[in-house]
PDB file of C-alpha atoms in Angstrom:
ATOM      1  CA  MET N   1       1.005  25.211  -1.873  1.00  0.00           C
ATOM      2  CA  ARG N   2       3.645  27.417  -0.262  1.00  0.00           C
ATOM      3  CA  LEU N   3       1.970  26.959   3.098  1.00  0.00           C
ATOM      4  CA  ILE N   4       2.187  23.181   2.777  1.00  0.00           C
ATOM      5  CA  ILE N   5       5.872  23.360   1.885  1.00  0.00           C
ATOM      6  CA  VAL N   6       6.591  25.672   4.833  1.00  0.00           C
ATOM      7  CA  ILE N   7       4.739  23.336   7.203  1.00  0.00           C
ATOM      8  CA  LEU N   8       6.580  20.266   5.922  1.00  0.00           C
ATOM      9  CA  ILE N   9       9.966  21.972   6.182  1.00  0.00           C
ATOM     10  CA  SER N  10       9.226  23.133   9.713  1.00  0.00           C
ATOM     11  CA  LEU N  11       8.133  19.649  10.745  1.00  0.00           C
ATOM     12  CA  TYR N  12      11.353  18.082   9.498  1.00  0.00           C
ATOM     13  CA  SER N  13      13.627  20.803  10.822  1.00  0.00           C
ATOM     14  CA  LEU N  14      12.441  20.556  14.410  1.00  0.00           C
ATOM     15  CA  PRO N  15      15.096  19.389  16.832  1.00  0.00           C
ATOM     16  CA  SER N  16      14.743  15.997  18.441  1.00  0.00           C
ATOM     17  CA  GLU N  17      11.204  16.740  19.708  1.00  0.00           C
ATOM     18  CA  GLY N  18       9.697  14.567  16.969  1.00  0.00           C
ATOM     19  CA  LYS N  19      12.115  11.691  17.420  1.00  0.00           C
ATOM     20  CA  ILE N  20      10.729   8.319  18.292  1.00  0.00           C
ATOM     21  CA  THR N  21      11.559   7.415  21.870  1.00  0.00           C
ATOM     22  CA  GLY N  22       9.956   3.997  22.216  1.00  0.00           C
ATOM     23  CA  ILE N  23       8.210   1.127  20.537  1.00  0.00           C
ATOM     24  CA  PHE N  24       4.752   2.555  21.259  1.00  0.00           C
ATOM     25  CA  GLU N  25       5.553   5.781  19.385  1.00  0.00           C
ATOM     26  CA  LEU N  26       6.991   3.741  16.538  1.00  0.00           C
ATOM     27  CA  ARG N  27       3.819   1.648  16.296  1.00  0.00           C
ATOM     28  CA  GLU N  28       1.640   4.758  16.378  1.00  0.00           C
ATOM     29  CA  LEU N  29       3.651   6.362  13.599  1.00  0.00           C
ATOM     30  CA  TYR N  30       3.415   3.156  11.550  1.00  0.00           C
ATOM     31  CA  TYR N  31      -0.372   3.043  11.923  1.00  0.00           C
ATOM     32  CA  LYS N  32      -0.672   6.697  10.903  1.00  0.00           C
ATOM     33  CA  ALA N  33       1.639   6.064   7.934  1.00  0.00           C
ATOM     34  CA  THR N  34      -0.718   3.449   6.532  1.00  0.00           C
ATOM     35  CA  THR N  35      -3.334   6.091   5.725  1.00  0.00           C
ATOM     36  CA  ASN N  36      -1.504   9.412   5.612  1.00  0.00           C
ATOM     37  CA  ARG N  37       1.176  10.489   3.130  1.00  0.00           C
ATOM     38  CA  VAL N  38       2.753  13.063   5.484  1.00  0.00           C
ATOM     39  CA  ALA N  39       2.957  10.484   8.285  1.00  0.00           C
ATOM     40  CA  ALA N  40       4.435   7.965   5.830  1.00  0.00           C
ATOM     41  CA  ASN N  41       7.163  10.458   4.908  1.00  0.00           C
ATOM     42  CA  LYS N  42       7.887  11.158   8.572  1.00  0.00           C
ATOM     43  CA  PHE N  43       7.978   7.433   9.343  1.00  0.00           C
ATOM     44  CA  TYR N  44      10.357   6.844   6.432  1.00  0.00           C
ATOM     45  CA  HIS N  45      12.699   9.643   7.493  1.00  0.00           C
ATOM     46  CA  GLU N  46      12.714   8.469  11.111  1.00  0.00           C
ATOM     47  CA  MET N  47      13.600   4.944  10.021  1.00  0.00           C
ATOM     48  CA  GLU N  48      16.049   6.030   7.311  1.00  0.00           C
ATOM     49  CA  ASN N  49      18.803   6.656   9.840  1.00  0.00           C
ATOM     50  CA  LEU N  50      18.847   3.101  11.149  1.00  0.00           C
ATOM     51  CA  LYS N  51      22.007   1.091  10.745  1.00  0.00           C
ATOM     52  CA  PHE N  52      21.653  -2.371   9.233  1.00  0.00           C
ATOM     53  CA  ASP N  53      23.301  -3.953  12.276  1.00  0.00           C
ATOM     54  CA  SER N  54      20.350  -2.805  14.382  1.00  0.00           C
ATOM     55  CA  GLU N  55      18.081  -5.207  16.155  1.00  0.00           C
ATOM     56  CA  PRO N  56      15.750  -7.227  13.906  1.00  0.00           C
ATOM     57  CA  LEU N  57      12.594  -5.370  14.965  1.00  0.00           C
ATOM     58  CA  MET N  58      14.097  -2.047  13.882  1.00  0.00           C
ATOM     59  CA  ILE N  59      15.219  -3.590  10.583  1.00  0.00           C
ATOM     60  CA  CYS N  60      11.645  -4.774  10.145  1.00  0.00           C
ATOM     61  CA  TYR N  61      10.205  -1.315  10.763  1.00  0.00           C
ATOM     62  CA  ARG N  62      12.770   0.132   8.329  1.00  0.00           C
ATOM     63  CA  GLY N  63      11.485  -2.305   5.707  1.00  0.00           C
ATOM     64  CA  ILE N  64       7.894  -1.399   6.550  1.00  0.00           C
ATOM     65  CA  SER N  65       8.715   2.296   6.051  1.00  0.00           C
ATOM     66  CA  LEU N  66       9.906   1.460   2.544  1.00  0.00           C
ATOM     67  CA  PHE N  67       6.621  -0.339   1.835  1.00  0.00           C
ATOM     68  CA  MET N  68       4.783   2.788   2.983  1.00  0.00           C
ATOM     69  CA  MET N  69       6.833   4.942   0.622  1.00  0.00           C
ATOM     70  CA  SER N  70       6.103   2.494  -2.176  1.00  0.00           C
ATOM     71  CA  SER N  71       2.389   2.907  -1.685  1.00  0.00           C
ATOM     72  CA  HIS N  72       2.663   6.708  -1.925  1.00  0.00           C
ATOM     73  CA  ALA N  73       5.227   6.957  -4.746  1.00  0.00           C
ATOM     74  CA  ILE N  74       4.008   8.010  -8.179  1.00  0.00           C
ATOM     75  CA  ASN N  75       6.950   6.887 -10.310  1.00  0.00           C
ATOM     76  CA  PRO N  76       6.608   3.120 -11.035  1.00  0.00           C
ATOM     77  CA  PHE N  77      10.373   2.592 -10.888  1.00  0.00           C
ATOM     78  CA  LYS N  78      10.541   4.278  -7.490  1.00  0.00           C
ATOM     79  CA  LYS N  79       7.559   2.201  -6.312  1.00  0.00           C
ATOM     80  CA  TRP N  80       9.337  -0.993  -7.349  1.00  0.00           C
ATOM     81  CA  SER N  81      12.616   0.113  -5.763  1.00  0.00           C
ATOM     82  CA  TYR N  82      10.945   0.859  -2.421  1.00  0.00           C
ATOM     83  CA  PHE N  83       9.019  -2.410  -2.595  1.00  0.00           C
ATOM     84  CA  THR N  84      12.055  -4.617  -3.280  1.00  0.00           C
ATOM     85  CA  LYS N  85      14.211  -2.936  -0.637  1.00  0.00           C
ATOM     86  CA  GLY N  86      11.384  -3.164   1.897  1.00  0.00           C
ATOM     87  CA  LYS N  87      10.865  -6.836   1.111  1.00  0.00           C
ATOM     88  CA  GLU N  88      14.586  -7.573   1.538  1.00  0.00           C
ATOM     89  CA  LEU N  89      14.709  -5.884   4.946  1.00  0.00           C
ATOM     90  CA  LEU N  90      11.481  -7.486   6.139  1.00  0.00           C
ATOM     91  CA  GLU N  91      12.700 -10.951   5.172  1.00  0.00           C
ATOM     92  CA  LEU N  92      16.093 -10.261   6.768  1.00  0.00           C
ATOM     93  CA  SER N  93      14.412  -9.358  10.053  1.00  0.00           C
ATOM     94  CA  VAL N  94      12.290 -12.534   9.950  1.00  0.00           C
ATOM     95  CA  LYS N  95      15.406 -14.578   9.222  1.00  0.00           C
ATOM     96  CA  LYS N  96      17.263 -13.010  12.170  1.00  0.00           C
ATOM     97  CA  GLU N  97      14.417 -13.406  14.652  1.00  0.00           C
ATOM     98  CA  SER N  98      11.716 -15.699  13.309  1.00  0.00           C
ATOM     99  CA  ALA N  99      10.070 -16.212  16.712  1.00  0.00           C
ATOM    100  CA  ASN N 100       9.350 -12.498  17.191  1.00  0.00           C
ATOM    101  CA  ALA N 101       5.562 -12.095  17.097  1.00  0.00           C
ATOM    102  CA  GLU N 102       5.694  -8.412  16.188  1.00  0.00           C
ATOM    103  CA  ILE N 103       7.922  -9.015  13.171  1.00  0.00           C
ATOM    104  CA  ARG N 104       5.653 -11.827  11.992  1.00  0.00           C
ATOM    105  CA  PHE N 105       2.587  -9.649  12.583  1.00  0.00           C
ATOM    106  CA  LEU N 106       4.037  -6.808  10.533  1.00  0.00           C
ATOM    107  CA  ARG N 107       4.881  -9.163   7.680  1.00  0.00           C
ATOM    108  CA  PHE N 108       1.352 -10.569   7.884  1.00  0.00           C
ATOM    109  CA  CYS N 109      -0.090  -7.035   7.680  1.00  0.00           C
ATOM    110  CA  ILE N 110       2.019  -6.177   4.643  1.00  0.00           C
ATOM    111  CA  GLN N 111       1.251  -9.410   2.822  1.00  0.00           C
ATOM    112  CA  THR N 112      -2.494  -9.222   3.396  1.00  0.00           C
ATOM    113  CA  ASN N 113      -2.604  -5.698   1.965  1.00  0.00           C
ATOM    114  CA  LEU N 114      -0.446  -6.153  -1.120  1.00  0.00           C
ATOM    115  CA  PRO N 115      -1.915  -6.788  -4.552  1.00  0.00           C
ATOM    116  CA  TYR N 116      -1.661 -10.403  -5.688  1.00  0.00           C
ATOM    117  CA  PHE N 117       0.365  -9.585  -8.807  1.00  0.00           C
ATOM    118  CA  LEU N 118       3.352  -8.630  -6.630  1.00  0.00           C
ATOM    119  CA  ASN N 119       3.610 -12.301  -5.651  1.00  0.00           C
ATOM    120  CA  TYR N 120       4.555 -11.628  -2.026  1.00  0.00           C
ATOM    121  CA  ARG N 121       1.966 -13.541  -0.034  1.00  0.00           C
ATOM    122  CA  SER N 122       3.758 -16.833   0.487  1.00  0.00           C
ATOM    123  CA  SER N 123       4.087 -16.464   4.264  1.00  0.00           C
ATOM    124  CA  GLU N 124       0.639 -15.088   5.008  1.00  0.00           C
ATOM    125  CA  GLU N 125      -0.837 -18.351   6.353  1.00  0.00           C
ATOM    126  CA  ILE N 126       2.371 -19.345   8.151  1.00  0.00           C
ATOM    127  CA  ASP N 127       2.468 -16.025  10.005  1.00  0.00           C
ATOM    128  CA  LYS N 128      -1.214 -16.223  10.853  1.00  0.00           C
ATOM    129  CA  LYS N 129      -0.813 -19.717  12.345  1.00  0.00           C
ATOM    130  CA  MET N 130       2.268 -18.623  14.297  1.00  0.00           C
ATOM    131  CA  LEU N 131       0.444 -15.602  15.737  1.00  0.00           C
ATOM    132  CA  ILE N 132      -2.539 -17.720  16.795  1.00  0.00           C
ATOM    133  CA  LYS N 133      -0.261 -20.345  18.319  1.00  0.00           C
ATOM    134  CA  GLU N 134       1.870 -17.811  20.213  1.00  0.00           C
ATOM    135  CA  TRP N 135      -1.033 -15.551  21.246  1.00  0.00           C
ATOM    136  CA  HIS N 136      -0.858 -16.518  24.934  1.00  0.00           C
ATOM    137  CA  ASN N 137       2.913 -16.018  25.080  1.00  0.00           C
ATOM    138  CA  ILE N 138       2.777 -12.370  23.961  1.00  0.00           C
ATOM    139  CA  THR N 139       3.378 -10.202  27.025  1.00  0.00           C
ATOM    140  CA  ASP N 140       3.130  -6.800  25.328  1.00  0.00           C
ATOM    141  CA  ASN N 141      -0.528  -5.802  25.818  1.00  0.00           C
ATOM    142  CA  ASP N 142      -0.389  -3.012  23.232  1.00  0.00           C
ATOM    143  CA  LEU N 143       0.862  -5.456  20.604  1.00  0.00           C
ATOM    144  CA  LYS N 144      -1.705  -8.043  21.663  1.00  0.00           C
ATOM    145  CA  ILE N 145      -4.559  -5.549  21.222  1.00  0.00           C
ATOM    146  CA  ARG N 146      -3.257  -4.489  17.804  1.00  0.00           C
ATOM    147  CA  ILE N 147      -2.998  -8.088  16.635  1.00  0.00           C
ATOM    148  CA  LYS N 148      -6.485  -8.884  17.924  1.00  0.00           C
ATOM    149  CA  ASN N 149      -7.999  -5.816  16.244  1.00  0.00           C
ATOM    150  CA  TYR N 150      -6.300  -6.581  12.935  1.00  0.00           C
ATOM    151  CA  MET N 151      -7.165 -10.248  12.853  1.00  0.00           C
TER     152      MET N 151
END
């Protein structure tokens, strides 16, 4: 147990070596965070420092990091808090830039993986149709591959 704590502290106390430098690194960290608690914590802490006046895609990823924390939290009140804050930020990013395929893809991913009782699946079909319609207009090959693999 002490070894795990020492490793976690050393990971978070590293200088800017672990900082995200581009969208590809951010996507990679997001994908790791979906299955790994340590990666989810790192993703959350990386995104925690974002200002709310950031670009919509970064607001979206901030919201996604809160969803990741919700899935790993044990306390039900904390789970709900992360979920509602994540939902607010995700919807804000869609509102600010509704034509952004990556934002819509991320919302689609979240909504298709949430339990039905949370009642947050209303945009699932809309996002899916938008992604299919805009498929040929997406110029980011990495994003295109990720969308194709997920769908």
